[in-house]
Coordinates of C-alpha atoms in Angstrom, one line a residue:
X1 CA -50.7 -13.9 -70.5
X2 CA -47.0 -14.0 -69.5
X3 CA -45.0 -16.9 -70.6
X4 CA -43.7 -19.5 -68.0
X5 CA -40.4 -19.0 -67.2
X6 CA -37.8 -21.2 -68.3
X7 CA -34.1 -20.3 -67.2
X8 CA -32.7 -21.6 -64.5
X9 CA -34.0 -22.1 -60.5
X10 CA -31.6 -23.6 -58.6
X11 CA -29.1 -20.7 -58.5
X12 CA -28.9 -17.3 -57.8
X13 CA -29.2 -15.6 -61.8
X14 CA -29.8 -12.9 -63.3
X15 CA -32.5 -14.5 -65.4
X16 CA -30.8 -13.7 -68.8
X17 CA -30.3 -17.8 -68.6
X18 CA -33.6 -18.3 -70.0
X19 CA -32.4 -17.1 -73.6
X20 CA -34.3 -13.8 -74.3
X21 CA -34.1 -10.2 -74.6
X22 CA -36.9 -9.1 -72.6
X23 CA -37.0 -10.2 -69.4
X24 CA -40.9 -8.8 -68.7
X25 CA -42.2 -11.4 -71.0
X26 CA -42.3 -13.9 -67.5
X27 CA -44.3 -11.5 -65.7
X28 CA -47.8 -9.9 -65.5
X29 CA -47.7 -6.5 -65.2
X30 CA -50.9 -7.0 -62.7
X31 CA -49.0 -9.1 -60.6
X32 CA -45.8 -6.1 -60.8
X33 CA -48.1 -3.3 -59.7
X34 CA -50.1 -4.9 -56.9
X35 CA -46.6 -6.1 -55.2
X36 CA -44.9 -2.4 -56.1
X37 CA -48.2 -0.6 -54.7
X38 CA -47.8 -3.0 -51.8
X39 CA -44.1 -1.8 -51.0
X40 CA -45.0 1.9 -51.4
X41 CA -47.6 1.0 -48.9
X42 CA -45.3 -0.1 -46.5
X43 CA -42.5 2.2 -46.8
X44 CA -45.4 4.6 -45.0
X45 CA -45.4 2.0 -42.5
X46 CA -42.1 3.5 -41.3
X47 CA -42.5 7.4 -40.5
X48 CA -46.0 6.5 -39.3
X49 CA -44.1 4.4 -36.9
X50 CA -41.9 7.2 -36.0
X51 CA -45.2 10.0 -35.7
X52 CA -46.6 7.2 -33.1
X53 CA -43.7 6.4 -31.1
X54 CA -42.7 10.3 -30.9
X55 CA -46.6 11.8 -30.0
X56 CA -45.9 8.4 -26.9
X57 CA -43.0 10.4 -26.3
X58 CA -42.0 13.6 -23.9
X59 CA -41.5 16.9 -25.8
X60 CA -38.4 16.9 -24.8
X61 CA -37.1 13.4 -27.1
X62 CA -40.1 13.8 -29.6
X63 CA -37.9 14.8 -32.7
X64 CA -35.2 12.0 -31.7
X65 CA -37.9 9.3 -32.5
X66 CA -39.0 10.3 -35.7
X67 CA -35.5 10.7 -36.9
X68 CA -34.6 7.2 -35.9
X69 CA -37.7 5.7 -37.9
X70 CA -36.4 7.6 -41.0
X71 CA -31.8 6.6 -39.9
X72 CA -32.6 3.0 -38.6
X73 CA -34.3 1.9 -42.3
X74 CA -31.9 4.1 -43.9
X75 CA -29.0 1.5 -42.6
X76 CA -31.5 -1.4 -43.4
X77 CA -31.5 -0.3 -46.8
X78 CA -28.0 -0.5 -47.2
X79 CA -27.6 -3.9 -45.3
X80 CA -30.4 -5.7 -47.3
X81 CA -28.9 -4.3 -50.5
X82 CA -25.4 -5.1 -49.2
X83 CA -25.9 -8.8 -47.9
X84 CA -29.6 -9.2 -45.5
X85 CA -31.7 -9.9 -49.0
X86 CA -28.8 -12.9 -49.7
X87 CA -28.9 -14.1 -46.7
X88 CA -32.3 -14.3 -46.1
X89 CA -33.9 -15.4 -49.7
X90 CA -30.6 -17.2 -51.5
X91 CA -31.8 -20.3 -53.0
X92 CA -29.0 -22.3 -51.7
X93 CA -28.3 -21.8 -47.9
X94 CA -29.0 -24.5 -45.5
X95 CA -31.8 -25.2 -43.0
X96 CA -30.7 -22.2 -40.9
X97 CA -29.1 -19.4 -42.8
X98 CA -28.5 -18.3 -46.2
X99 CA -25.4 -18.3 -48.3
X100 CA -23.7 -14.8 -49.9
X101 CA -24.4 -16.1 -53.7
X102 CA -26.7 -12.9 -54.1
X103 CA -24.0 -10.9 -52.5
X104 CA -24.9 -6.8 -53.2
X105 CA -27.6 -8.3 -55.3
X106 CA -25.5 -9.8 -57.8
X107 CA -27.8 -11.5 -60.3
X108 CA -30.3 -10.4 -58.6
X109 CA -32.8 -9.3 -61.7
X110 CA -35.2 -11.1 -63.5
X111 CA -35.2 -14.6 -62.3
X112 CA -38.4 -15.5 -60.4
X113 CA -38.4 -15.7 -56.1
X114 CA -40.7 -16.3 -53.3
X115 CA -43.4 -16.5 -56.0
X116 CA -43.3 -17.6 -60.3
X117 CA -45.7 -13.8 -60.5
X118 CA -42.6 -11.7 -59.3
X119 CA -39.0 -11.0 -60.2
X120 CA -35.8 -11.3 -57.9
X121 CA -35.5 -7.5 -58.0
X122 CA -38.9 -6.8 -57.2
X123 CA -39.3 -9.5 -54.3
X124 CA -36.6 -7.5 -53.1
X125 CA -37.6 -4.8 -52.9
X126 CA -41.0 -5.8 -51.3
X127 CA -38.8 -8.0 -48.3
X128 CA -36.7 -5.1 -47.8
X129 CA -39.7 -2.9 -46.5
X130 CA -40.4 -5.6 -44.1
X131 CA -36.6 -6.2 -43.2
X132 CA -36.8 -2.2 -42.5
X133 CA -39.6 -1.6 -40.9
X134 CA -38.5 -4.3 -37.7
X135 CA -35.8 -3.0 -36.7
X136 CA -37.9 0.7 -36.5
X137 CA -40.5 -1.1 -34.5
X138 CA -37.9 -2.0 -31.3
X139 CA -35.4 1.4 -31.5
X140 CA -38.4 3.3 -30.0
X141 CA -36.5 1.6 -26.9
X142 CA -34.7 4.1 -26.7
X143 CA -36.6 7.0 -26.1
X144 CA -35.3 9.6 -22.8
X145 CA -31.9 8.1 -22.6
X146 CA -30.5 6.1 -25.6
X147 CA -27.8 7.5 -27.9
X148 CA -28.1 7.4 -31.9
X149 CA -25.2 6.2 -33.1
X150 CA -24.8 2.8 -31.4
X151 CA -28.0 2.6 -32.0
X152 CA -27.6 3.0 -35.4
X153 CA -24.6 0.3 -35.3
X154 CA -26.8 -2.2 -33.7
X155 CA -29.3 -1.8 -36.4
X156 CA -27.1 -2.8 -38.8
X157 CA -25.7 -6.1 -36.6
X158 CA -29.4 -7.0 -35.6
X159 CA -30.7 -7.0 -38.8
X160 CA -27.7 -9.3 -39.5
X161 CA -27.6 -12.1 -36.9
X162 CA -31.1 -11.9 -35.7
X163 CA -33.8 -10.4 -38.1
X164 CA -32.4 -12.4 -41.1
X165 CA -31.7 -15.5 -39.7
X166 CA -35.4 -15.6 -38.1
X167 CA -37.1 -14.4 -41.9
X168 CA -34.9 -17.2 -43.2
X169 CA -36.4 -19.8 -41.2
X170 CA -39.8 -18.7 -41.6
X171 CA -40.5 -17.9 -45.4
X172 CA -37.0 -19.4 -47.3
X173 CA -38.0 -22.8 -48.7
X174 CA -35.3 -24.6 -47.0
X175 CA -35.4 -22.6 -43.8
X176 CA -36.5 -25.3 -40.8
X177 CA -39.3 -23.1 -39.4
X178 CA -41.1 -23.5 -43.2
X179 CA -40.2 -27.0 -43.6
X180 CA -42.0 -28.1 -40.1
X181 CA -44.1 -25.9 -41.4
X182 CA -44.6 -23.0 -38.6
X183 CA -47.5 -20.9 -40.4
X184 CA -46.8 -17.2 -40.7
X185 CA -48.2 -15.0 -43.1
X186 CA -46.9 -11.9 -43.0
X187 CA -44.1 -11.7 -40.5
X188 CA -46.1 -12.6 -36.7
X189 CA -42.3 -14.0 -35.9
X190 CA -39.9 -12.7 -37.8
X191 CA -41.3 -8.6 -37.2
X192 CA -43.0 -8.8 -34.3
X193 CA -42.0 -11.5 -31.8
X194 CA -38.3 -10.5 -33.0
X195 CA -39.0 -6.4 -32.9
X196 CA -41.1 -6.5 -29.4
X197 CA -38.6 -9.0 -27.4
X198 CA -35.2 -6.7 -29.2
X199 CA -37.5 -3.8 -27.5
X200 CA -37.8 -5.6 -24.4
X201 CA -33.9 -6.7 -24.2
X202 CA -33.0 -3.0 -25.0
X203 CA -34.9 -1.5 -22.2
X204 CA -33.4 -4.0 -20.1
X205 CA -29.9 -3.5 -21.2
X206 CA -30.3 0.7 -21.3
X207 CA -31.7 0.8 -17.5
X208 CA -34.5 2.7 -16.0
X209 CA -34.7 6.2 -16.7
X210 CA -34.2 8.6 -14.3
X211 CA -37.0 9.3 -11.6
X212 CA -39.0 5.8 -13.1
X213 CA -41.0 4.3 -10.6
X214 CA -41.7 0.4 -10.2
X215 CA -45.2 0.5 -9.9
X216 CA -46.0 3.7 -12.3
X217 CA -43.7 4.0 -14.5
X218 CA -43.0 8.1 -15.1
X219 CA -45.7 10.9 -14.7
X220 CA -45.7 11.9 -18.1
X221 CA -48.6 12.3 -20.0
X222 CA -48.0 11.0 -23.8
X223 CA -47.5 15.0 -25.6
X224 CA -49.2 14.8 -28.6
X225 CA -52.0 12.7 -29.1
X226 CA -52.9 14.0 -32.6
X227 CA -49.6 12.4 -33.9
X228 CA -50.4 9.2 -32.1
X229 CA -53.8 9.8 -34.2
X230 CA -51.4 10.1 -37.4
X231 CA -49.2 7.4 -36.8
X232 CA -52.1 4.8 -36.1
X233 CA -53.5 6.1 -39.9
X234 CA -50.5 5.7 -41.5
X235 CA -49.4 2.2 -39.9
X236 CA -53.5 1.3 -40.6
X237 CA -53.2 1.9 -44.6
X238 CA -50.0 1.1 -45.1
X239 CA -50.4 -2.8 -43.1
X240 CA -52.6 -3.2 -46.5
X241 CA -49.4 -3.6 -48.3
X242 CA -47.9 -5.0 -45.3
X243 CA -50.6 -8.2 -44.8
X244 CA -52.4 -7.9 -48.6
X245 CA -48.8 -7.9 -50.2
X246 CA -47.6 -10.8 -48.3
X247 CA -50.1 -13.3 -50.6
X248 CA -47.1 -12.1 -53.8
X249 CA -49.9 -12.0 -56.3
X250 CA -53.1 -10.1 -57.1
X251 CA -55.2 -12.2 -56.2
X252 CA -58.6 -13.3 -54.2
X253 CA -56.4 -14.6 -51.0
X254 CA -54.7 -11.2 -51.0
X255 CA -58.1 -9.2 -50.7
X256 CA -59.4 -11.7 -47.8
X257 CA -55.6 -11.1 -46.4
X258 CA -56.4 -7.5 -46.5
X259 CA -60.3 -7.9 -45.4
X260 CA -59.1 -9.6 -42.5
X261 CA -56.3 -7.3 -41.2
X262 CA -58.9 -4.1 -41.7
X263 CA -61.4 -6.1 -39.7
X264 CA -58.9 -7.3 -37.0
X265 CA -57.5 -3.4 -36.5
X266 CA -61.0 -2.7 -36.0
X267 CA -62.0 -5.1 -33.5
X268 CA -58.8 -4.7 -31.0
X269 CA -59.3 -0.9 -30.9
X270 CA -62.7 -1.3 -29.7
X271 CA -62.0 -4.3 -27.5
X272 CA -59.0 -2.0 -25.7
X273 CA -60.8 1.2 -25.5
X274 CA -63.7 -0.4 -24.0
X275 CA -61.9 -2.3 -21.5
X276 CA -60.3 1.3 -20.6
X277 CA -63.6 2.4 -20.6
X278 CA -65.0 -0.5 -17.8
X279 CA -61.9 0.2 -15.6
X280 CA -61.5 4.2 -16.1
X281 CA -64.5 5.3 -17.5
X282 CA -63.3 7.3 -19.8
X283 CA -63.3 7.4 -23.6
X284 CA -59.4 7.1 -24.4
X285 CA -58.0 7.9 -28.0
X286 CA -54.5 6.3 -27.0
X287 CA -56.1 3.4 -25.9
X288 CA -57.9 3.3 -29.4
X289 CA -55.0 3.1 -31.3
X290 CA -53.4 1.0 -28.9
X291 CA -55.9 -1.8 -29.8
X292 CA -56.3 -0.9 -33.4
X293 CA -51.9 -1.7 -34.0
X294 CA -52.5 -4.6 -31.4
X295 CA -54.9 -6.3 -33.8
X296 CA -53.1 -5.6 -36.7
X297 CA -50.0 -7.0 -35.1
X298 CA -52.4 -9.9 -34.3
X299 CA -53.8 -11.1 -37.5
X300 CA -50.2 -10.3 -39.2
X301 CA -49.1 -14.1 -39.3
X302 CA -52.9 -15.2 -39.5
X303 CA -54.1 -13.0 -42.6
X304 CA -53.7 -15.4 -45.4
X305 CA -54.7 -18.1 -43.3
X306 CA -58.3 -17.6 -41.7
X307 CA -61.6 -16.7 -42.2
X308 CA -63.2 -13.3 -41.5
X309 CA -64.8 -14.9 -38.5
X310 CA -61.1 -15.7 -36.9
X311 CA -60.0 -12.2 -38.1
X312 CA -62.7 -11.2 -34.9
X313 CA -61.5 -13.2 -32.4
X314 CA -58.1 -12.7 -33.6
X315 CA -59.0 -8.5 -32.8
X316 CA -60.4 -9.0 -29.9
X317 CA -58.0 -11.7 -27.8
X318 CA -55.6 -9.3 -29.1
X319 CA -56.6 -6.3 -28.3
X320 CA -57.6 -7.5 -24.7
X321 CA -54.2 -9.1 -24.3
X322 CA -52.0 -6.9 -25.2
X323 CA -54.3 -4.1 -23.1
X324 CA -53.4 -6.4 -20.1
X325 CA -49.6 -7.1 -21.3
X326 CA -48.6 -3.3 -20.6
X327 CA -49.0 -3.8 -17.0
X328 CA -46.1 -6.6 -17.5
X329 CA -43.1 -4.2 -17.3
X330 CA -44.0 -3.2 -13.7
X331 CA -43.9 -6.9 -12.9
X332 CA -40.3 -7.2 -14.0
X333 CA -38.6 -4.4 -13.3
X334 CA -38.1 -2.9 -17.0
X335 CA -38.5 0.3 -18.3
X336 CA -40.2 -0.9 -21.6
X337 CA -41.4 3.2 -22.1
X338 CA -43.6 2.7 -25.1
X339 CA -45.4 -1.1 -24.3
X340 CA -43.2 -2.0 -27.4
X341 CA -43.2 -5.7 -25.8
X342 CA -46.5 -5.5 -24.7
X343 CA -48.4 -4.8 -28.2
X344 CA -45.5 -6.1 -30.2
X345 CA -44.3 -9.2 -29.0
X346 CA -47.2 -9.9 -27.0
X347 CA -49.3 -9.4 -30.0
X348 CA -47.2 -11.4 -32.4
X349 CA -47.2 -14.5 -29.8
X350 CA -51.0 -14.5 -29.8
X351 CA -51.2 -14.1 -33.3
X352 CA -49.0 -17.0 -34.1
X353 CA -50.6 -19.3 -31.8
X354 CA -53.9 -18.5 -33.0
X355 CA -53.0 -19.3 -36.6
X356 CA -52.4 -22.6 -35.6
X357 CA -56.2 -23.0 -34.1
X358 CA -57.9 -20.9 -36.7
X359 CA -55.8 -21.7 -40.0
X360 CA -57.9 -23.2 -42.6
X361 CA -56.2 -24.3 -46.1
X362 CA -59.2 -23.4 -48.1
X363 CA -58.5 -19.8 -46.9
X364 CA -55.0 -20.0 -48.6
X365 CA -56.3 -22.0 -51.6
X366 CA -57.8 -19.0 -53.0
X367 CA -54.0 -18.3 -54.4
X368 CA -55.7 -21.2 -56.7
X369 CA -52.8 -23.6 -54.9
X370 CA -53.9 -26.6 -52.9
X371 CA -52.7 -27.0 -49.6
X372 CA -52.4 -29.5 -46.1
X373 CA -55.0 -29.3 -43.6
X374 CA -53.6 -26.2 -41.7
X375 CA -55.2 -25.4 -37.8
X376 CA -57.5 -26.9 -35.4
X377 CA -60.4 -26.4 -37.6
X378 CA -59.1 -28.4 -40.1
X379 CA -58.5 -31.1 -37.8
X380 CA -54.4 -30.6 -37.7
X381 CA -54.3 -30.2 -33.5
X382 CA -50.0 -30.8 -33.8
X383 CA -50.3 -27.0 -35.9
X384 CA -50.7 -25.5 -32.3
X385 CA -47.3 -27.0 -31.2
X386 CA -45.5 -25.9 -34.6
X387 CA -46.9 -22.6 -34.0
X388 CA -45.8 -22.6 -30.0
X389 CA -42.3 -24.1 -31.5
X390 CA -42.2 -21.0 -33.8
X391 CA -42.7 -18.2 -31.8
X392 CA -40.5 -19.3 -28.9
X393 CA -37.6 -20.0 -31.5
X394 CA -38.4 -16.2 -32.6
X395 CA -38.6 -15.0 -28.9
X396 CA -34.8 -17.0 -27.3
X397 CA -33.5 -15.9 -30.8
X398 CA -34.4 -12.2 -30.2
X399 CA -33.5 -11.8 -26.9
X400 CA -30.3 -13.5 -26.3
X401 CA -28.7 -11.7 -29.2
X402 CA -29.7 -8.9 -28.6
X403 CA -28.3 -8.3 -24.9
X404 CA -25.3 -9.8 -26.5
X405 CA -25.0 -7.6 -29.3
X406 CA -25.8 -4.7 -26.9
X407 CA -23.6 -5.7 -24.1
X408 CA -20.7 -6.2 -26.1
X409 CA -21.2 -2.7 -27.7
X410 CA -21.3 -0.9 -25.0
X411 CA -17.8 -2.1 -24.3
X412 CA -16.4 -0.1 -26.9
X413 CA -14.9 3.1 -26.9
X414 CA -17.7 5.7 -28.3
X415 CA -20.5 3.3 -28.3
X416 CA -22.2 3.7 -25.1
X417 CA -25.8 2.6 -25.4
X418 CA -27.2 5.5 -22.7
X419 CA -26.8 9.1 -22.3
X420 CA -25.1 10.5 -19.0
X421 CA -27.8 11.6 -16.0
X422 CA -27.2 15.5 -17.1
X423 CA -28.0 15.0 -21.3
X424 CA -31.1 13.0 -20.1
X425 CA -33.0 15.9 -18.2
X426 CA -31.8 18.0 -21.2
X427 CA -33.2 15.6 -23.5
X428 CA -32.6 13.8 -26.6
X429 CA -33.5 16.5 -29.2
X430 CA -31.0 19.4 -27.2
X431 CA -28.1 17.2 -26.7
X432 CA -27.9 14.9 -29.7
X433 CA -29.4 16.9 -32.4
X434 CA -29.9 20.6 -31.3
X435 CA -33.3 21.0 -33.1
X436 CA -36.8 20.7 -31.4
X437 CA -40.0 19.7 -32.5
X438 CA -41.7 22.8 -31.1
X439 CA -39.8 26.6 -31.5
X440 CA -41.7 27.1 -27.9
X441 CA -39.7 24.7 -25.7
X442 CA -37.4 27.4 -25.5
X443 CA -39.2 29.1 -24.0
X444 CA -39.7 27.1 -20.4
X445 CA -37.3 23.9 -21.1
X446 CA -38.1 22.0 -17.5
X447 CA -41.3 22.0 -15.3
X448 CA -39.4 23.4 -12.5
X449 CA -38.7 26.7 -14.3
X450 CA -42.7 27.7 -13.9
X451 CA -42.1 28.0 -10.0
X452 CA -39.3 31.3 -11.3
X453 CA -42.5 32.9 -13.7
X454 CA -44.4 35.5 -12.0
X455 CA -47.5 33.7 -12.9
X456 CA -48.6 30.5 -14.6
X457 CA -51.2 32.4 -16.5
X458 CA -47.8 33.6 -18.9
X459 CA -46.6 29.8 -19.4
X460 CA -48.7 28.2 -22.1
X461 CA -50.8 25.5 -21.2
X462 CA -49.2 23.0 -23.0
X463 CA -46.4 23.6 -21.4
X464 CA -48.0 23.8 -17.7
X465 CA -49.6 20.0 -18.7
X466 CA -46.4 18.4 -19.2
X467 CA -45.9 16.6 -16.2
X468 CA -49.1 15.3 -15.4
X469 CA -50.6 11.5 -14.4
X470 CA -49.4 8.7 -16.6
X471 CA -51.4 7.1 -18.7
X472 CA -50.9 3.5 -20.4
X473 CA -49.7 3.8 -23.8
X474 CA -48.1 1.4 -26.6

């Protein structure tokens, strides 16, 4: 048994305040590995993000995206270690924002946060996954036609003034959002609502690319279907850490988190591929993944919270909503290329206002805490409109800033968000980083260059498929 510990708790510290040598004497070692585990788990989260986003892709910007997953938490890293984790989890900030007392982590050791099971160094380094993987989730914006460097500088500002700010609200125990209380689990708000509407702002802000049609998008086929397949399996284990993690302890409310988000994933690929199936009749593997990422995106703020029962509905409504949300960017106009809005921030909006209907505290008690009637089934019918309150904070948040932030950089010298008309029908891997995903795109670089071939029959058929029907994909 780990002794309880006894230093101080109202101030950032190092944790060498409570008088003793050995710091791990506070701390099961249980409790260590399981949150550890869960951080490894969701650091596979990221290039799994980056193998999804770039098999969605062309050929021609495939290597761009997985690059960004791997640059974009790279400069996360550095911000939450620099100031993000202080601003986001310091013990003394107000109701909106924290204060710099954890400044590049100082004191930032052995003193206990966001649970008495884990260690300030250790919670950080399980928030900093999270704080890293958001940012990856909306920078697939940018695929065709953005350029990496401001996107890489607006990465570091977002994660600033919008991700931490939001994460603040939601989990700090003086942020407003926690206080009202707004229930999220795992992140429904601060990851996805954030990560999908900074998606949608950016596609906005970047413009169409070129040739994009209102009503069908691009005819591009997605180019690689078996990374898609990868991705899905990577972002599929590793939301274990990413949902299970989220209860900070090893304990029974962490396996039913973990139950749930396996049984949700489940439900919204099957509820997605069989609505593509009814309208298309055809047997889609995109669409299975599709659903799969939009239930997990679903039951992400509802995890902790509800009963295997609501982990189904939350699959399905998801799945089914999200599978109808894609069709959304053709009814405004934007060049959302990847349905980042439609499985993200759709997904995290019905996930957040389900928690407030399906949200029952004996769900959470099995931390061994005791907690206030929570959703509609407990009887608590004002949780819907602290949940509503919650995700349209998240969602005005998101989106204002970002179009800010993004107008405002393209205004200076260097930083231009887009690529000019010629680097785009290069394409991203060419003209920004001169290495290809395939050796073979060298051989035949545009469609147009099978018409000068004496015969298609010497073009491989990969190659010949590129430009093809369009498809709906995440």
């Amino acid at each position: 048994m780990s002794a309880e510990y006894n230093g101080t708790d109202t101030h950032a510290d190092s944790g060498w305040s409570s008088g003793v040598h050995d710091l791990n004497i506070f701390y099961d070692t249980g409790h260590m590995t399981f949150l550890f585990l869960c951080a490894t788990l969701v650091l596979l989260m990221i290039p799994g993000v980056g193998f999804f986003y770039s098999g969605l892709a062309r050929r021609k910007s495939a290597l761009e995206l997985l690059l960004m997953s791997l640059l974009c938490s790279s400069v996360v890293f550095f911000q939450w270690y620099f100031w993000g984790y202080s601003l986001t989890f310091s013990r003394t900030g107000n109701r909106f924002l924290g204060d710099l007392t954890m400044f590049g982590l100082m004191d930032t050791i052995g003193q206990p946060n966001g649970s008495a099971a884990l260690p300030d160094i250790l919670f950080c380094l399980y928030q900093g996954m999270f704080a890293a993987i958001t940012p990856v989730l909306a920078i697939g914006a940018v695929v065709d036609r953005g350029r990496i460097l401001p996107a890489l500088v607006f990465t570091f500002i977002w994660t600033t003034v919008v991700y931490d700010p939001i994460a603040y609200w939601t989990w700090n125990g003086n942020g407003w959002l926690f206080n009202l209380p707004s229930l999220d689990f795992a992140g429904g708000g601060p990851v996805h609502v954030a990560s999908g509407t900074c998606a949608l702002a950016y596609s906005l802000m970047l413009g169409k690319r070129n040739g994009y049609a209102n009503n069908r998008g691009l005819p591009y086929r997605p180019h690689n279907v078996t990374n898609v397949v990868l991705g899905t399996v990577f972002l599929w284990i590793g939301w274990f850490g990413f949902n299970g993690g989220s209860a900070l302890a090893m304990n029974i409310r962490a396996i039913m988190a973990t139950y749930n988000t396996n049984l949700a994933a489940a439900m919204g690929g099957l509820s997605w591929v069989l609505l593509d199936l009814r309208l298309d009749g055809k047997w889609s593997t995109i669409g299975f993944c599709s659903g799969a990422i939009s239930g997990l995106v679903g039951i992400t703020p509802a995890a902790g919270f509800v009963a295997p029962w609501g982990a189904v509905i939350i699959g399905v409504v998801s799945g089914i909503a999200c599978n109808f949300a894609t069709k959304l960017k053709f009814l405004i106009g934007v060049d959302d290329a990847l349905d980042i809005f439609a499985v993200h921030g759709v997904g995290g909006m019905v996930g957040n206002i389900l928690t407030g209907i399906f949200g029952a505290s004996w769900v959470a008690g099995l931390d061994g805490g005791e907690y206030d009637p929570m959703g509609w089934v407990d009887g608590n019918f004002v949780q819907l409109g602290y949940q509503i309150a919650g995700t349209c904070a998240a969602f005005a948040w998101s989106f204002t800033l970002t179009c800010l932030i993004l107008f405002l950089l393209n205004l200076v010298p260097g930083l231009s968000l887009r690529a000019s008309a010629e680097q785009e029908e290069l394409g991203m891997d060419d003209y920004q980083l001169g290495e290809f995903a395939y050796d073979y795109v060298e051989i035949t670089r545009h469609v147009s260059d099978l018409a000068e071939s004496a015969s298609t029959s010497e073009v491989p058929s990969d190659i010949r498929a590129e430009k093809t029907v369009t498809t709906s994909a995440v």
